[in-house]
mmCIF file of C-alpha atoms in Angstrom:
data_model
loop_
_atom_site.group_PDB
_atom_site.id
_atom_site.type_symbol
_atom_site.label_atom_id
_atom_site.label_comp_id
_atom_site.label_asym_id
_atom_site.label_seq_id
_atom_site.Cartn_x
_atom_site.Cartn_y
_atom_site.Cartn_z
ATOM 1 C CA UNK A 98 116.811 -42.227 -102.732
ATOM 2 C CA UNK A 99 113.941 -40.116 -101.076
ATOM 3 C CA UNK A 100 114.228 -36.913 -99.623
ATOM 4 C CA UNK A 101 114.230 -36.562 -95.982
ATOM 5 C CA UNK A 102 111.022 -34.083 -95.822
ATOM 6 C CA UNK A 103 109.179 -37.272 -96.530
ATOM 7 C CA UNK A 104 110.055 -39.032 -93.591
ATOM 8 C CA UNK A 105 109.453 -36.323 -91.228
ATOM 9 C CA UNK A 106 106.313 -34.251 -91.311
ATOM 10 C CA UNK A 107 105.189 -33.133 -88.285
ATOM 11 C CA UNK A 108 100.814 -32.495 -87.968
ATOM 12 C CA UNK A 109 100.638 -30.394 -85.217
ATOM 13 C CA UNK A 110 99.662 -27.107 -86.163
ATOM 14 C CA UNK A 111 96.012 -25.967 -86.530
ATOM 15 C CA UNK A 112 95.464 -23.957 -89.676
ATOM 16 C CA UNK A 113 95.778 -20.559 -88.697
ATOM 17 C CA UNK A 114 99.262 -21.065 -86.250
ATOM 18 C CA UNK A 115 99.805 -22.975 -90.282
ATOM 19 C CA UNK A 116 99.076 -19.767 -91.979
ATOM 20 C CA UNK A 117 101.433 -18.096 -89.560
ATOM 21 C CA UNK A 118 104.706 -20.428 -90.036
ATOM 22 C CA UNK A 119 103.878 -20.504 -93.277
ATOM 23 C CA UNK A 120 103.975 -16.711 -93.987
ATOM 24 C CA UNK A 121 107.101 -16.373 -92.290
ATOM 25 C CA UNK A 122 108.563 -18.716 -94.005
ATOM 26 C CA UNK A 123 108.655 -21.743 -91.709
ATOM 27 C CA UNK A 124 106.995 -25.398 -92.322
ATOM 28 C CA UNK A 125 103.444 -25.047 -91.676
ATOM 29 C CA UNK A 126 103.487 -28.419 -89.996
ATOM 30 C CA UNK A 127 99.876 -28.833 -90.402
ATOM 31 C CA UNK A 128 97.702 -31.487 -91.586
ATOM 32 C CA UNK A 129 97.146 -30.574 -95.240
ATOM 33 C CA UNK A 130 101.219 -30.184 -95.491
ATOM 34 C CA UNK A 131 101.206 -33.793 -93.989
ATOM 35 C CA UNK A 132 98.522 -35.376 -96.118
ATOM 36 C CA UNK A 133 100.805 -33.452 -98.809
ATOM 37 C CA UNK A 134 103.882 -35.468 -98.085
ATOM 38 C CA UNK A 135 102.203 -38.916 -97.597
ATOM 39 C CA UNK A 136 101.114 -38.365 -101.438
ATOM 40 C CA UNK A 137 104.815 -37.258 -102.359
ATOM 41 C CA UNK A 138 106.190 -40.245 -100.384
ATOM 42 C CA UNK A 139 104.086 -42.813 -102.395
ATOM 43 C CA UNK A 140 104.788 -41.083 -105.566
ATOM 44 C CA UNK A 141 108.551 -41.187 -104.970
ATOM 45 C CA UNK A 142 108.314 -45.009 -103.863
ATOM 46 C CA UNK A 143 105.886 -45.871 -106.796
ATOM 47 C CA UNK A 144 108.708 -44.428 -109.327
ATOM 48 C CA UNK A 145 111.373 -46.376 -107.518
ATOM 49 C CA UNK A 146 109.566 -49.034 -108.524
ATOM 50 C CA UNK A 147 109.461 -47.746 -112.176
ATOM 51 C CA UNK A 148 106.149 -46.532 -112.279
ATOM 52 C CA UNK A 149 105.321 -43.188 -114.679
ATOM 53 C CA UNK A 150 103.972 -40.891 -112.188
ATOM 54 C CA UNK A 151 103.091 -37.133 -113.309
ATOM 55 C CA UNK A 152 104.498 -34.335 -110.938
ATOM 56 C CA UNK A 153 102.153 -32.269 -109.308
ATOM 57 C CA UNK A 154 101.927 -28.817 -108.833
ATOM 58 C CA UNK A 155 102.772 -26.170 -105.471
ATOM 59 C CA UNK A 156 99.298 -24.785 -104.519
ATOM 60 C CA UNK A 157 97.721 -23.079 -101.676
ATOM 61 C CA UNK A 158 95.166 -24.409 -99.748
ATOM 62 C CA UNK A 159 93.487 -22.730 -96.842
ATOM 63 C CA UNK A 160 96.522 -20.073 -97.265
ATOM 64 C CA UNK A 161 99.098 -23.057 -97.156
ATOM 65 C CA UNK A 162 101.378 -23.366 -99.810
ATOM 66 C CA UNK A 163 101.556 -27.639 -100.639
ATOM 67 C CA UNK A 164 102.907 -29.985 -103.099
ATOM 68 C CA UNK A 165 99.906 -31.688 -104.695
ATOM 69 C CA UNK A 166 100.784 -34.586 -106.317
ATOM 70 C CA UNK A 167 98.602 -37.135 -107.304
ATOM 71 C CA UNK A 168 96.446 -38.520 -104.260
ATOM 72 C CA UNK A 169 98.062 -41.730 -103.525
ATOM 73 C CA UNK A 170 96.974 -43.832 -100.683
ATOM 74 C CA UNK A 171 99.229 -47.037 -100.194
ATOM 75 C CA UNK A 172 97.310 -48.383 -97.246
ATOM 76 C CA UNK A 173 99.153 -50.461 -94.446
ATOM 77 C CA UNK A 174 97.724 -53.262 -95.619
ATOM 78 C CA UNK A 175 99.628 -53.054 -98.911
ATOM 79 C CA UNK A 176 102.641 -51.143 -97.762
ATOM 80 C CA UNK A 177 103.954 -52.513 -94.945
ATOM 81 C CA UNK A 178 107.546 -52.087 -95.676
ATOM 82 C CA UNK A 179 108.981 -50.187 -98.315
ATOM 83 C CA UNK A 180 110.006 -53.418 -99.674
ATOM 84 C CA UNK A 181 106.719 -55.310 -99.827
ATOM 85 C CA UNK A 182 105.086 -52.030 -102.095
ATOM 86 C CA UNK A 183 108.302 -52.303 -104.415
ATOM 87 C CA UNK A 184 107.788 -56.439 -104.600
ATOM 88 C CA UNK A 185 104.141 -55.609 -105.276
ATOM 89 C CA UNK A 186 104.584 -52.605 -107.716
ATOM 90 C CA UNK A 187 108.126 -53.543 -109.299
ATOM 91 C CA UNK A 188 108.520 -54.047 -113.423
ATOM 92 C CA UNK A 189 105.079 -53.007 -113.374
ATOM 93 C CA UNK A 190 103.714 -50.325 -116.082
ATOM 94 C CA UNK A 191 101.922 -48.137 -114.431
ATOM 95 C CA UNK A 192 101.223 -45.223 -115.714
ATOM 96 C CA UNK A 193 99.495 -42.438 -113.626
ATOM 97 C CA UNK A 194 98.401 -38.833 -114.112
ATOM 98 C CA UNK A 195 99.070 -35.692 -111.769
ATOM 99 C CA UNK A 196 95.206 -34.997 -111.149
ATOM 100 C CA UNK A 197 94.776 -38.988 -110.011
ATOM 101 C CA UNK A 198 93.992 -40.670 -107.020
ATOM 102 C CA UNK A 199 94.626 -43.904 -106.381
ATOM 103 C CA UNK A 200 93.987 -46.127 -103.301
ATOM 104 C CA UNK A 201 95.216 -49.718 -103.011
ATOM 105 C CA UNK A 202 93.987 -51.131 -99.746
ATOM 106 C CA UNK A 203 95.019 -55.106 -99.317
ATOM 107 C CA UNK A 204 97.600 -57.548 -98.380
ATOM 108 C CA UNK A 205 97.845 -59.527 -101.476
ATOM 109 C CA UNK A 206 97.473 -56.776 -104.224
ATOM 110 C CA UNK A 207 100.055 -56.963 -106.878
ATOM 111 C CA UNK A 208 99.503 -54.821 -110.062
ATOM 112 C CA UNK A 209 101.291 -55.761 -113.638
ATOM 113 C CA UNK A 210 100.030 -53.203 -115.405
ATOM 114 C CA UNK A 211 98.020 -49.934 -115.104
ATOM 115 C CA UNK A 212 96.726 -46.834 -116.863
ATOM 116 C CA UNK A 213 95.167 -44.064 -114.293
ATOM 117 C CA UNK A 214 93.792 -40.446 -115.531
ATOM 118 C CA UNK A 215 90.896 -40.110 -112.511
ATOM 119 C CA UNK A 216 90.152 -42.079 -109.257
ATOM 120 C CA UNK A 217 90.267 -45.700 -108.880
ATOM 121 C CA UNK A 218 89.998 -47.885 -105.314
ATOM 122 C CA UNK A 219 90.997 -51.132 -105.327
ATOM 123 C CA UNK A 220 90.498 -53.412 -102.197
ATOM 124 C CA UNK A 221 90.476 -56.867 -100.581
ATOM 125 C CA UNK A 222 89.784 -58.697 -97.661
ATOM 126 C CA UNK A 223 92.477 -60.393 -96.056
ATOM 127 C CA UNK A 224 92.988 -64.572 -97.615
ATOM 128 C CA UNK A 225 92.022 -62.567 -101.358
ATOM 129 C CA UNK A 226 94.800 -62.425 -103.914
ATOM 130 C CA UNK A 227 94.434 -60.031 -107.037
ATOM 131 C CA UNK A 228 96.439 -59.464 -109.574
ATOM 132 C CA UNK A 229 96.094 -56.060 -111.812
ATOM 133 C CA UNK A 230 96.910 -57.915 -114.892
ATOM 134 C CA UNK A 231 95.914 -55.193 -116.648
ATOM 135 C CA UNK A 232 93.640 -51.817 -116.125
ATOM 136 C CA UNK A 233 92.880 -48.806 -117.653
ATOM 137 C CA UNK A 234 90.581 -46.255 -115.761
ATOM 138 C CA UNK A 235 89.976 -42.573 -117.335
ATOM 139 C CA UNK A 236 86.946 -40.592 -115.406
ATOM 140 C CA UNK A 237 86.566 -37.171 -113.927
ATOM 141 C CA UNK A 238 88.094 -38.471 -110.671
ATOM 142 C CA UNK A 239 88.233 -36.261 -107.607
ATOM 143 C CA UNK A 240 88.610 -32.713 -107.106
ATOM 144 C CA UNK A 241 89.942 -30.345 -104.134
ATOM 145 C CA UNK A 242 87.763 -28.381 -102.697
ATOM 146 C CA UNK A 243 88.332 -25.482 -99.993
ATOM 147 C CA UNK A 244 85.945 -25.896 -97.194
ATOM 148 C CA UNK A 245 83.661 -22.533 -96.946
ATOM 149 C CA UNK A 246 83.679 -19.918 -93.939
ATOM 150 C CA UNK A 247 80.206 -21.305 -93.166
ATOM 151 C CA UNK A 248 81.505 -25.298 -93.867
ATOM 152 C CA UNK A 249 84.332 -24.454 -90.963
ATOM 153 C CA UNK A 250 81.923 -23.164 -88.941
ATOM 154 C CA UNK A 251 79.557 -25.392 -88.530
ATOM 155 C CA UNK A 252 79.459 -28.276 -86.034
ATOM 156 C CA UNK A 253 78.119 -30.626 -88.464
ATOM 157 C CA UNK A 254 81.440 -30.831 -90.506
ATOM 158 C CA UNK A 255 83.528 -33.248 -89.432
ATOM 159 C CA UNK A 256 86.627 -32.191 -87.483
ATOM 160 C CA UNK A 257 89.047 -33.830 -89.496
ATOM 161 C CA UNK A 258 88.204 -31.654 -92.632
ATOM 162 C CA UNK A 259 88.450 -28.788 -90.219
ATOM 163 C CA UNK A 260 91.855 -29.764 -89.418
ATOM 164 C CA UNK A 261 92.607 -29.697 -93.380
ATOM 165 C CA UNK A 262 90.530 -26.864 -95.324
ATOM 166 C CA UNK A 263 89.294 -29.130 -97.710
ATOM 167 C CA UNK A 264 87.537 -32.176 -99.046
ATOM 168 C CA UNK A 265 87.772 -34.303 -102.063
ATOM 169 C CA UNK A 266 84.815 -34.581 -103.629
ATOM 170 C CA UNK A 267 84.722 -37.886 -105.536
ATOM 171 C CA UNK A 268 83.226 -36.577 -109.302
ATOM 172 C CA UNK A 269 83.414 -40.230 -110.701
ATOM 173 C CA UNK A 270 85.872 -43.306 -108.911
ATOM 174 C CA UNK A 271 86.081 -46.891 -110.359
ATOM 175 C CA UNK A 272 85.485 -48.909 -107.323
ATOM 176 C CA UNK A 273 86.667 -52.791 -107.465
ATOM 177 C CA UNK A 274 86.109 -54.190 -104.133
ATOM 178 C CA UNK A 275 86.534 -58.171 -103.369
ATOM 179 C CA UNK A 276 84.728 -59.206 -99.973
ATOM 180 C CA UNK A 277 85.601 -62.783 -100.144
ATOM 181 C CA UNK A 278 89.007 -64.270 -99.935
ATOM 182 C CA UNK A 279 89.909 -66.409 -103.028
ATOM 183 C CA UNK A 280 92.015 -65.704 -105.844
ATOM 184 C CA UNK A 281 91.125 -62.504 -108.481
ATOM 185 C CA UNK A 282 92.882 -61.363 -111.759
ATOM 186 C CA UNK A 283 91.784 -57.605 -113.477
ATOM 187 C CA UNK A 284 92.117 -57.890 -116.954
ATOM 188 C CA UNK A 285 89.891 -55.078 -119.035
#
């Protein structure tokens, strides 16, 4: 079962009405909180499904308390139901570390077996079929950063990392990307 914050979570506040709730001890209802949750909703489904996921760890960001857990980005493409990401995940080994992110972004994606400790993107093009038979990725990954006074203020950052506080700058991601449509297996 998931908890209920997961399902509702409100991005409406800008980050210093965020800062405000926050403090007085409301939900900051802001985008980094719901950014936050997305993560904590595809943990929660991915170990439903019997994956190892690490927990993360409260933190503040931009003077927001939020549950970081491990950046995980089931895209619509995968997820489209709850029970097409458990079809595609379940009896799976997947094993996945608190500081990783992972993005699957595809229709036909189904993964058998997995070892994360960094950030690793996986895509296809719709009419490709991969299979995750079985991959291990371990590299530095990505890492939060607060945007700067001077990064906030300026008009050449985009808005939507105004809206946050933060980036994540990509150290090292392994990238496996299929353009064509056809049928793929992983196996390293």
């Amino acid at each position: 079962s998931f908890d209920a914050d997961l399902f509702y979570s409100p991005v409406k506040n800008s980050l210093a009405d965020a800062r405000k709730k926050a403090a007085s001890g409301l939900s900051a209802a802001c985008a980094a909180t719901g950014e936050s949750s997305l993560f904590r909703f595809n943990a929660a489904l991915m170990r439903a499904a019997g994956a190892q996921v690490e927990s993360g760890a409260e933190r503040s960001v931009s003077g927001i308390p939020v549950m970081m857990e491990p950046q995980l980005v089931l895209s619509p493409a995968f997820r489209s139901t709850v029970s097409s990401a458990m079809h595609k995940l379940g009896g799976a080994q997947i094993k996945i570390t608190a500081r990783s992110s992972l993005v699957l972004d595809g229709e036909d994606i189904k993964v058998e077996q997995l070892d994360l400790d960094g950030a690793a993107r996986i895509s296809c093009v719709l009419g490709a079929s991969v299979t995750i038979r079985k991959l291990t990725v371990h590299n530095k990954g990505r890492v939060l950063r607060e945007l700067s006074q001077e990064e906030m203020a300026s008009p050449a950052t985009p808005e939507l990392l105004k809206l946050r506080g933060y980036t994540f700058d990509i150290v090292e991601e392994r990238r496996i990307q299929f353009d064509e449509p056809g049928v793929y297996v992983i196996e390293e």
